[in-house]
Amino acid sequence: MSNNGQLQLPKSLLPIIFLVIIGIIFISKSTVNIDAGEAGVLWKRFGGGVVTNQPPLGEGFHLVAPWNTVTIYNVRQQELFEKMKVLSSNGLDILLEVSAWYQPNYNELGKLHKERGEQYKENVLMPALRSAARSVVGRYTPEQLYASKRDVIQLEIFDETKAILDDQFVQLNQVLVRDVTLPPTIKNAIETKLKYEQESLEYKFRIEKAQKEAKRQVIEAQGKADANRILSASLTDKILRDKGIDATIQLSNSSNSKVIVIGSGKSGLPIILGNQ
């Protein structure tokens, strides 16, 4: 301890303290923590720059030389939402809302960082999506886009965008067409046309149904007429007389009436009288 009451460290400890401080600074500059869903691209100051011939640094704790740097990327699936004006095949403005699900190609993350940079979404993905959307929509009329072709153009935009991105180190997972907005006058005209077409189809269905019902009734009436004709041809006088006798016998056996036979009718059948 010095004469003025202050604590003085031995001079032999000063180098040790200095080395400890340097070590702490060195370690703090050399540690990299990569969270879940992320990956790191290593840049070596004295080793050729961006490392592209090795996989990126994965999740967890890493030690790197303090003169090197690590750029961290989100490698999870992400969404890009785009609202753009495109032209239909007949030159009308169409407002298209599209979403793209994408993620960087994990195994080529070093190349993506070196050749496209951290702004690859703005510099690569968005231009590719816009170009594909304009190319695809330009092949269809507003009526096709509005009525029946949304699933088709969605698949075509995906295919064309993916073809552009295949050598851009970006993986495209899906393209979704969320909305197609037409000019109000065009939309109203299409809706009116579709309404008339629906009414026409309904009217045609009713006519066909009435025609089938009329045909069924004709067939049914023809069948009844044929049956009556066959039955009439088969009823001879003898058959009618026998049936009349059977009916007379059944009537005479009835407990609800008294039967008196007083003679016979012109057909040869007895005349039945009762008190009922």
Coordinates of C-alpha atoms in Angstrom, one line a residue:
M1 CA 0.0 0.0 0.0
S2 CA 1.3 3.5 -0.9
N3 CA 2.0 6.3 1.6
N4 CA -1.2 8.1 0.7
G5 CA -3.4 5.1 1.5
Q6 CA -4.1 4.0 -2.1
L7 CA -3.8 0.3 -3.1
Q8 CA -1.0 -0.2 -5.6
L9 CA -0.7 -3.5 -7.5
P10 CA 2.6 -5.1 -8.0
K11 CA 4.2 -4.2 -11.3
S12 CA 4.5 -7.9 -12.1
L13 CA 0.7 -8.2 -12.3
L14 CA 0.2 -5.4 -14.8
P15 CA 1.1 -7.6 -17.9
I16 CA -1.3 -10.3 -16.7
I17 CA -4.2 -7.8 -16.3
F18 CA -3.4 -6.4 -19.7
L19 CA -3.5 -9.9 -21.3
V20 CA -6.8 -10.7 -19.6
I21 CA -8.4 -7.5 -21.0
I22 CA -7.1 -8.3 -24.4
G23 CA -8.4 -11.8 -24.1
I24 CA -11.9 -10.6 -23.1
I25 CA -12.0 -8.3 -26.0
F26 CA -10.7 -11.0 -28.4
I27 CA -13.3 -13.5 -27.2
S28 CA -16.2 -11.0 -27.4
K29 CA -15.2 -10.1 -31.0
S30 CA -14.8 -13.8 -31.9
T31 CA -18.1 -15.2 -30.7
V32 CA -21.2 -15.5 -33.0
N33 CA -24.5 -16.8 -31.8
I34 CA -26.9 -17.9 -34.6
D35 CA -30.6 -18.3 -33.7
A36 CA -33.1 -20.9 -34.9
G37 CA -34.1 -20.5 -38.5
E38 CA -30.9 -18.6 -39.3
A39 CA -27.6 -19.3 -41.0
G40 CA -24.3 -17.4 -41.1
V41 CA -22.0 -16.6 -44.1
L42 CA -18.4 -16.3 -43.1
W43 CA -16.2 -13.6 -44.7
K44 CA -12.4 -14.1 -44.2
R45 CA -10.2 -11.0 -44.3
F46 CA -7.1 -13.0 -45.1
G47 CA -8.6 -16.1 -46.6
G48 CA -10.2 -15.1 -49.9
G49 CA -13.3 -13.2 -48.7
V50 CA -16.7 -14.9 -48.7
V51 CA -16.6 -18.6 -48.1
T52 CA -18.6 -20.3 -50.9
N53 CA -17.1 -23.8 -51.0
Q54 CA -18.4 -24.8 -47.5
P55 CA -21.9 -24.9 -46.0
P56 CA -22.9 -21.8 -44.0
L57 CA -22.6 -21.7 -40.2
G58 CA -25.6 -23.4 -38.6
E59 CA -27.6 -22.6 -35.5
G60 CA -25.7 -22.2 -32.2
F61 CA -22.5 -20.7 -30.8
H62 CA -19.5 -20.3 -33.0
L63 CA -15.9 -18.9 -32.6
V64 CA -14.4 -17.0 -35.4
A65 CA -11.3 -14.9 -35.8
P66 CA -11.9 -11.3 -34.7
W67 CA -10.7 -10.0 -38.1
N68 CA -13.4 -12.1 -39.9
T69 CA -17.1 -11.3 -40.1
V70 CA -20.3 -13.3 -40.2
T71 CA -23.4 -12.1 -42.0
I72 CA -26.6 -13.8 -40.7
Y73 CA -29.5 -14.7 -43.0
N74 CA -33.1 -15.8 -42.3
V75 CA -33.3 -19.2 -44.0
R76 CA -37.0 -19.9 -43.0
Q77 CA -39.8 -19.6 -45.6
Q78 CA -40.8 -16.0 -46.0
E79 CA -43.6 -14.2 -47.9
L80 CA -43.3 -11.5 -50.4
F81 CA -46.5 -9.6 -51.1
E82 CA -46.8 -7.6 -54.3
K83 CA -49.6 -5.4 -55.7
M84 CA -48.9 -4.4 -59.3
K85 CA -50.6 -3.1 -62.4
V86 CA -50.4 -5.3 -65.5
L87 CA -51.9 -5.3 -68.9
S88 CA -54.3 -7.9 -70.3
S89 CA -54.2 -9.3 -73.8
N90 CA -56.4 -6.4 -75.1
G91 CA -54.4 -3.7 -73.3
L92 CA -56.6 -3.1 -70.3
D93 CA -55.1 -2.3 -66.8
I94 CA -55.5 -5.1 -64.3
L95 CA -54.6 -4.7 -60.7
L96 CA -53.0 -8.0 -59.5
E97 CA -52.2 -8.9 -55.9
V98 CA -49.7 -11.8 -55.6
S99 CA -47.9 -13.5 -52.8
A100 CA -44.7 -15.5 -53.2
W101 CA -43.4 -18.0 -50.6
Y102 CA -39.6 -18.2 -50.8
Q103 CA -36.4 -18.8 -48.9
P104 CA -32.7 -18.6 -49.7
N105 CA -31.1 -21.8 -51.0
Y106 CA -29.3 -23.0 -47.8
N107 CA -26.4 -24.8 -49.5
E108 CA -25.7 -21.8 -51.8
L109 CA -26.1 -19.1 -49.2
G110 CA -22.4 -18.1 -49.6
K111 CA -22.9 -17.6 -53.3
L112 CA -26.1 -15.6 -52.7
H113 CA -24.3 -13.3 -50.3
K114 CA -21.3 -12.8 -52.6
E115 CA -23.2 -12.4 -55.9
R116 CA -26.6 -11.0 -55.0
G117 CA -26.2 -9.5 -51.5
E118 CA -28.4 -9.1 -48.5
Q119 CA -31.0 -7.2 -50.5
Y120 CA -31.6 -10.2 -52.8
K121 CA -35.4 -9.9 -52.2
E122 CA -35.5 -6.4 -53.7
N123 CA -32.8 -7.0 -56.3
V124 CA -33.8 -10.5 -57.5
L125 CA -37.1 -11.9 -56.3
M126 CA -39.3 -8.9 -56.8
P127 CA -38.2 -8.2 -60.4
A128 CA -38.6 -11.9 -61.3
L129 CA -42.1 -12.0 -59.9
R130 CA -43.2 -8.8 -61.6
S131 CA -41.8 -9.9 -65.0
A132 CA -43.5 -13.3 -64.8
A133 CA -46.8 -11.8 -63.7
R134 CA -46.8 -9.3 -66.6
S135 CA -45.9 -12.0 -69.1
V136 CA -48.6 -14.4 -68.0
V137 CA -51.5 -11.9 -67.6
G138 CA -50.7 -10.4 -71.0
R139 CA -51.8 -13.7 -72.6
Y140 CA -55.4 -13.6 -71.2
T141 CA -58.5 -11.4 -71.6
P142 CA -60.1 -9.7 -68.5
E143 CA -63.0 -12.1 -68.8
Q144 CA -60.7 -15.1 -68.6
L145 CA -58.9 -13.6 -65.6
Y146 CA -62.1 -12.8 -63.8
A147 CA -64.1 -15.9 -64.5
S148 CA -62.1 -19.1 -64.9
K149 CA -58.3 -18.7 -65.3
R150 CA -57.1 -17.7 -61.9
D151 CA -55.7 -21.1 -61.0
V152 CA -54.1 -21.4 -64.4
I153 CA -52.3 -18.0 -64.2
Q154 CA -51.2 -18.7 -60.7
L155 CA -49.5 -21.9 -61.8
E156 CA -48.0 -20.2 -64.9
I157 CA -46.6 -17.3 -62.8
F158 CA -45.0 -19.8 -60.4
D159 CA -43.4 -21.7 -63.3
E160 CA -42.0 -18.6 -65.0
T161 CA -40.8 -17.0 -61.8
K162 CA -39.1 -20.3 -60.7
A163 CA -37.4 -20.6 -64.1
I164 CA -35.9 -17.1 -63.5
L165 CA -34.8 -17.9 -60.0
D166 CA -33.2 -21.3 -60.7
D167 CA -29.7 -19.8 -61.1
Q168 CA -30.2 -17.0 -58.6
F169 CA -29.7 -19.1 -55.4
V170 CA -33.3 -18.5 -54.3
Q171 CA -35.8 -21.2 -53.7
L172 CA -39.4 -20.5 -54.7
N173 CA -42.0 -22.6 -52.9
Q174 CA -45.4 -21.2 -54.0
V175 CA -47.1 -18.3 -55.8
L176 CA -50.6 -17.3 -54.8
V177 CA -52.9 -14.9 -56.8
R178 CA -54.8 -13.3 -54.0
D179 CA -57.0 -10.8 -56.0
V180 CA -57.6 -9.7 -59.5
T181 CA -59.2 -6.2 -59.8
L182 CA -60.7 -5.1 -63.1
P183 CA -61.8 -1.6 -64.2
P184 CA -65.4 -1.1 -62.9
T185 CA -67.0 -0.8 -66.3
I186 CA -65.3 -4.1 -67.5
K187 CA -66.3 -5.9 -64.3
N188 CA -69.9 -4.8 -64.6
A189 CA -70.0 -5.8 -68.3
I190 CA -68.6 -9.3 -67.5
E191 CA -71.0 -9.8 -64.6
T192 CA -73.9 -8.9 -66.8
K193 CA -72.8 -11.2 -69.5
L194 CA -72.3 -14.1 -67.0
K195 CA -75.8 -13.4 -65.6
Y196 CA -77.4 -13.6 -69.0
E197 CA -75.5 -16.8 -69.8
Q198 CA -76.7 -18.3 -66.5
E199 CA -80.3 -17.4 -67.3
S200 CA -80.0 -18.8 -70.8
L201 CA -78.6 -22.1 -69.4
E202 CA -81.5 -22.2 -66.9
Y203 CA -84.1 -21.5 -69.6
K204 CA -82.6 -24.2 -71.8
F205 CA -82.7 -26.6 -68.8
R206 CA -86.4 -25.9 -68.3
I207 CA -87.2 -26.5 -71.9
E208 CA -85.3 -29.8 -72.0
K209 CA -87.1 -30.8 -68.8
A210 CA -90.5 -30.0 -70.2
Q211 CA -89.7 -31.9 -73.4
K212 CA -88.7 -34.9 -71.4
E213 CA -91.8 -34.7 -69.3
A214 CA -94.0 -34.4 -72.4
K215 CA -92.2 -37.4 -74.0
R216 CA -92.8 -39.4 -70.9
Q217 CA -96.5 -38.6 -70.8
V218 CA -96.8 -39.6 -74.5
I219 CA -95.1 -42.9 -73.8
E220 CA -97.2 -43.5 -70.8
A221 CA -100.5 -42.8 -72.7
Q222 CA -99.4 -44.9 -75.6
G223 CA -98.7 -47.8 -73.1
K224 CA -102.1 -47.5 -71.6
A225 CA -103.8 -47.4 -75.0
D226 CA -101.9 -50.5 -76.1
A227 CA -102.9 -52.2 -72.9
N228 CA -106.6 -51.4 -73.3
R229 CA -106.5 -52.5 -76.9
I230 CA -105.0 -55.8 -76.0
L231 CA -107.4 -56.3 -73.1
S232 CA -110.4 -55.4 -75.3
A233 CA -109.3 -57.9 -77.9
S234 CA -109.0 -60.7 -75.3
L235 CA -112.5 -60.1 -73.7
T236 CA -114.9 -62.5 -75.5
D237 CA -118.6 -62.9 -74.7
K238 CA -118.0 -66.2 -73.0
I239 CA -115.3 -64.6 -70.7
L240 CA -117.6 -61.7 -69.9
R241 CA -120.4 -64.1 -69.0
D242 CA -118.2 -66.3 -66.8
K243 CA -116.9 -63.2 -64.9
G244 CA -120.6 -62.1 -64.5
I245 CA -121.5 -65.4 -63.0
D246 CA -118.6 -65.3 -60.6
A247 CA -119.6 -61.8 -59.5
T248 CA -123.2 -62.9 -59.0
I249 CA -122.2 -65.8 -56.9
Q250 CA -120.0 -63.5 -54.7
L251 CA -122.9 -61.1 -54.4
S252 CA -125.4 -63.8 -53.4
N253 CA -123.1 -64.9 -50.6
S254 CA -123.0 -61.5 -49.1
S255 CA -124.5 -61.3 -45.6
N256 CA -125.7 -57.7 -46.1
S257 CA -128.4 -58.3 -48.6
K258 CA -131.2 -60.7 -49.5
V259 CA -131.0 -61.9 -53.0
I260 CA -133.9 -62.9 -55.2
V261 CA -133.5 -64.3 -58.7
I262 CA -136.5 -63.4 -60.8
G263 CA -135.3 -64.2 -64.2
S264 CA -132.4 -63.5 -66.5
G265 CA -131.1 -60.5 -68.4
K266 CA -130.4 -60.2 -72.1
S267 CA -126.9 -61.4 -71.6
G268 CA -128.1 -64.6 -70.0
L269 CA -127.1 -63.6 -66.5
P270 CA -129.6 -63.7 -63.6
I271 CA -131.1 -60.5 -62.3
I272 CA -130.3 -59.9 -58.6
L273 CA -132.6 -57.9 -56.4
G274 CA -132.1 -57.0 -52.8
N275 CA -133.5 -54.9 -50.0
Q276 CA -130.3 -52.6 -49.9

